């Protein structure tokens, strides 16, 4: 069995589909989980390379995921490039 060394891996949680989030926001979450699962940093740069929507829709999705504590910003260079950690489902805000 191969693992990527991320013991607290953010395997995608099906609960994301039960929060009533916009499809774009769910897509950002799925991309973030996919990056983390293969051991790549979840950064705005890496997300942008995979994102096929507008930059604004990516930013909106990231903001909404942050507000719900589904992802957390762990680093920012001040130039709109940030790194994120995908949080476990028990940390999520369900409002």
PDB file of C-alpha atoms in Angstrom:
ATOM      1  CA  UNK A   1       0.000   0.000   0.000  1.00  0.00           C
ATOM      2  CA  UNK A   2       1.345   3.394  -0.978  1.00  0.00           C
ATOM      3  CA  UNK A   3       0.769   6.483   1.135  1.00  0.00           C
ATOM      4  CA  UNK A   4       1.938   9.997   0.559  1.00  0.00           C
ATOM      5  CA  UNK A   5       3.004  10.530   4.158  1.00  0.00           C
ATOM      6  CA  UNK A   6       0.168  12.856   5.136  1.00  0.00           C
ATOM      7  CA  UNK A   7      -1.176  11.047   8.182  1.00  0.00           C
ATOM      8  CA  UNK A   8      -3.940  13.572   8.735  1.00  0.00           C
ATOM      9  CA  UNK A   9      -4.832  13.386   5.060  1.00  0.00           C
ATOM     10  CA  UNK A  10      -7.818  15.438   4.020  1.00  0.00           C
ATOM     11  CA  UNK A  11      -9.587  12.673   2.123  1.00  0.00           C
ATOM     12  CA  UNK A  12     -12.632  14.243   0.568  1.00  0.00           C
ATOM     13  CA  UNK A  13     -15.617  14.077   2.885  1.00  0.00           C
ATOM     14  CA  UNK A  14     -19.063  13.436   1.405  1.00  0.00           C
ATOM     15  CA  UNK A  15     -20.517  15.926   3.924  1.00  0.00           C
ATOM     16  CA  UNK A  16     -19.434  18.712   1.546  1.00  0.00           C
ATOM     17  CA  UNK A  17     -22.465  17.870  -0.606  1.00  0.00           C
ATOM     18  CA  UNK A  18     -24.903  18.398   2.284  1.00  0.00           C
ATOM     19  CA  UNK A  19     -24.020  21.994   3.150  1.00  0.00           C
ATOM     20  CA  UNK A  20     -25.927  23.724   0.355  1.00  0.00           C
ATOM     21  CA  UNK A  21     -22.768  25.290  -1.035  1.00  0.00           C
ATOM     22  CA  UNK A  22     -22.558  26.558  -4.618  1.00  0.00           C
ATOM     23  CA  UNK A  23     -21.155  24.045  -7.104  1.00  0.00           C
ATOM     24  CA  UNK A  24     -18.087  26.244  -7.699  1.00  0.00           C
ATOM     25  CA  UNK A  25     -17.256  26.195  -3.979  1.00  0.00           C
ATOM     26  CA  UNK A  26     -17.598  22.416  -3.869  1.00  0.00           C
ATOM     27  CA  UNK A  27     -15.327  22.205  -6.912  1.00  0.00           C
ATOM     28  CA  UNK A  28     -12.660  24.273  -5.143  1.00  0.00           C
ATOM     29  CA  UNK A  29     -12.891  21.880  -2.180  1.00  0.00           C
ATOM     30  CA  UNK A  30     -12.549  18.837  -4.446  1.00  0.00           C
ATOM     31  CA  UNK A  31      -9.500  20.331  -6.174  1.00  0.00           C
ATOM     32  CA  UNK A  32      -7.917  21.195  -2.811  1.00  0.00           C
ATOM     33  CA  UNK A  33      -8.444  17.627  -1.575  1.00  0.00           C
ATOM     34  CA  UNK A  34      -7.030  16.241  -4.804  1.00  0.00           C
ATOM     35  CA  UNK A  35      -3.866  18.323  -4.481  1.00  0.00           C
ATOM     36  CA  UNK A  36      -3.395  17.378  -0.839  1.00  0.00           C
ATOM     37  CA  UNK A  37      -4.024  13.701  -1.540  1.00  0.00           C
ATOM     38  CA  UNK A  38      -1.168  13.564  -4.054  1.00  0.00           C
ATOM     39  CA  UNK A  39       1.164  15.478  -1.735  1.00  0.00           C
ATOM     40  CA  UNK A  40       1.089  18.812  -3.565  1.00  0.00           C
ATOM     41  CA  UNK A  41       0.676  22.034  -1.598  1.00  0.00           C
ATOM     42  CA  UNK A  42      -2.815  23.504  -1.655  1.00  0.00           C
ATOM     43  CA  UNK A  43      -1.857  26.949  -2.931  1.00  0.00           C
ATOM     44  CA  UNK A  44      -3.672  29.502  -5.023  1.00  0.00           C
ATOM     45  CA  UNK A  45      -1.012  28.922  -7.700  1.00  0.00           C
ATOM     46  CA  UNK A  46      -1.643  25.168  -7.851  1.00  0.00           C
ATOM     47  CA  UNK A  47      -5.419  25.626  -7.687  1.00  0.00           C
ATOM     48  CA  UNK A  48      -5.315  28.217 -10.491  1.00  0.00           C
ATOM     49  CA  UNK A  49      -3.450  25.753 -12.727  1.00  0.00           C
ATOM     50  CA  UNK A  50      -6.335  23.268 -12.344  1.00  0.00           C
ATOM     51  CA  UNK A  51      -9.268  25.697 -12.151  1.00  0.00           C
ATOM     52  CA  UNK A  52     -11.295  26.138 -15.325  1.00  0.00           C
ATOM     53  CA  UNK A  53     -13.536  28.906 -14.009  1.00  0.00           C
ATOM     54  CA  UNK A  54     -12.847  32.585 -13.475  1.00  0.00           C
ATOM     55  CA  UNK A  55     -10.331  33.892 -10.978  1.00  0.00           C
ATOM     56  CA  UNK A  56     -13.220  35.593  -9.159  1.00  0.00           C
ATOM     57  CA  UNK A  57     -15.152  32.326  -8.786  1.00  0.00           C
ATOM     58  CA  UNK A  58     -12.024  30.609  -7.407  1.00  0.00           C
ATOM     59  CA  UNK A  59     -11.498  33.460  -4.916  1.00  0.00           C
ATOM     60  CA  UNK A  60     -15.158  33.348  -3.881  1.00  0.00           C
ATOM     61  CA  UNK A  61     -14.976  29.592  -3.349  1.00  0.00           C
ATOM     62  CA  UNK A  62     -11.837  29.917  -1.246  1.00  0.00           C
ATOM     63  CA  UNK A  63     -13.432  32.672   0.866  1.00  0.00           C
ATOM     64  CA  UNK A  64     -16.560  30.620   1.481  1.00  0.00           C
ATOM     65  CA  UNK A  65     -14.541  27.522   2.390  1.00  0.00           C
ATOM     66  CA  UNK A  66     -12.498  29.625   4.816  1.00  0.00           C
ATOM     67  CA  UNK A  67     -15.626  31.126   6.397  1.00  0.00           C
ATOM     68  CA  UNK A  68     -16.977  27.620   6.960  1.00  0.00           C
ATOM     69  CA  UNK A  69     -13.611  26.472   8.409  1.00  0.00           C
ATOM     70  CA  UNK A  70     -13.398  23.791   5.706  1.00  0.00           C
ATOM     71  CA  UNK A  71      -9.993  25.123   4.715  1.00  0.00           C
ATOM     72  CA  UNK A  72      -7.613  27.332   6.664  1.00  0.00           C
ATOM     73  CA  UNK A  73      -5.069  29.748   5.261  1.00  0.00           C
ATOM     74  CA  UNK A  74      -1.696  28.791   6.656  1.00  0.00           C
ATOM     75  CA  UNK A  75       0.546  31.103   4.648  1.00  0.00           C
ATOM     76  CA  UNK A  76       0.238  34.208   2.502  1.00  0.00           C
ATOM     77  CA  UNK A  77       2.923  36.123   0.659  1.00  0.00           C
ATOM     78  CA  UNK A  78       0.840  39.288   0.431  1.00  0.00           C
ATOM     79  CA  UNK A  79       0.614  39.028  -3.360  1.00  0.00           C
ATOM     80  CA  UNK A  80      -2.646  37.075  -3.546  1.00  0.00           C
ATOM     81  CA  UNK A  81      -0.753  33.806  -3.245  1.00  0.00           C
ATOM     82  CA  UNK A  82      -1.786  31.757  -0.264  1.00  0.00           C
ATOM     83  CA  UNK A  83      -1.393  28.217   1.017  1.00  0.00           C
ATOM     84  CA  UNK A  84      -4.233  26.324   2.669  1.00  0.00           C
ATOM     85  CA  UNK A  85      -4.828  23.277   4.816  1.00  0.00           C
ATOM     86  CA  UNK A  86      -7.967  21.211   4.325  1.00  0.00           C
ATOM     87  CA  UNK A  87      -9.663  20.786   7.699  1.00  0.00           C
ATOM     88  CA  UNK A  88     -11.305  17.635   9.005  1.00  0.00           C
ATOM     89  CA  UNK A  89     -15.089  17.566   8.857  1.00  0.00           C
ATOM     90  CA  UNK A  90     -15.578  17.922  12.626  1.00  0.00           C
ATOM     91  CA  UNK A  91     -14.045  21.440  12.383  1.00  0.00           C
ATOM     92  CA  UNK A  92     -16.530  22.662   9.769  1.00  0.00           C
ATOM     93  CA  UNK A  93     -19.114  25.342  10.511  1.00  0.00           C
ATOM     94  CA  UNK A  94     -22.523  24.194   9.287  1.00  0.00           C
ATOM     95  CA  UNK A  95     -24.441  27.502   9.187  1.00  0.00           C
TER      96      UNK A  95
END
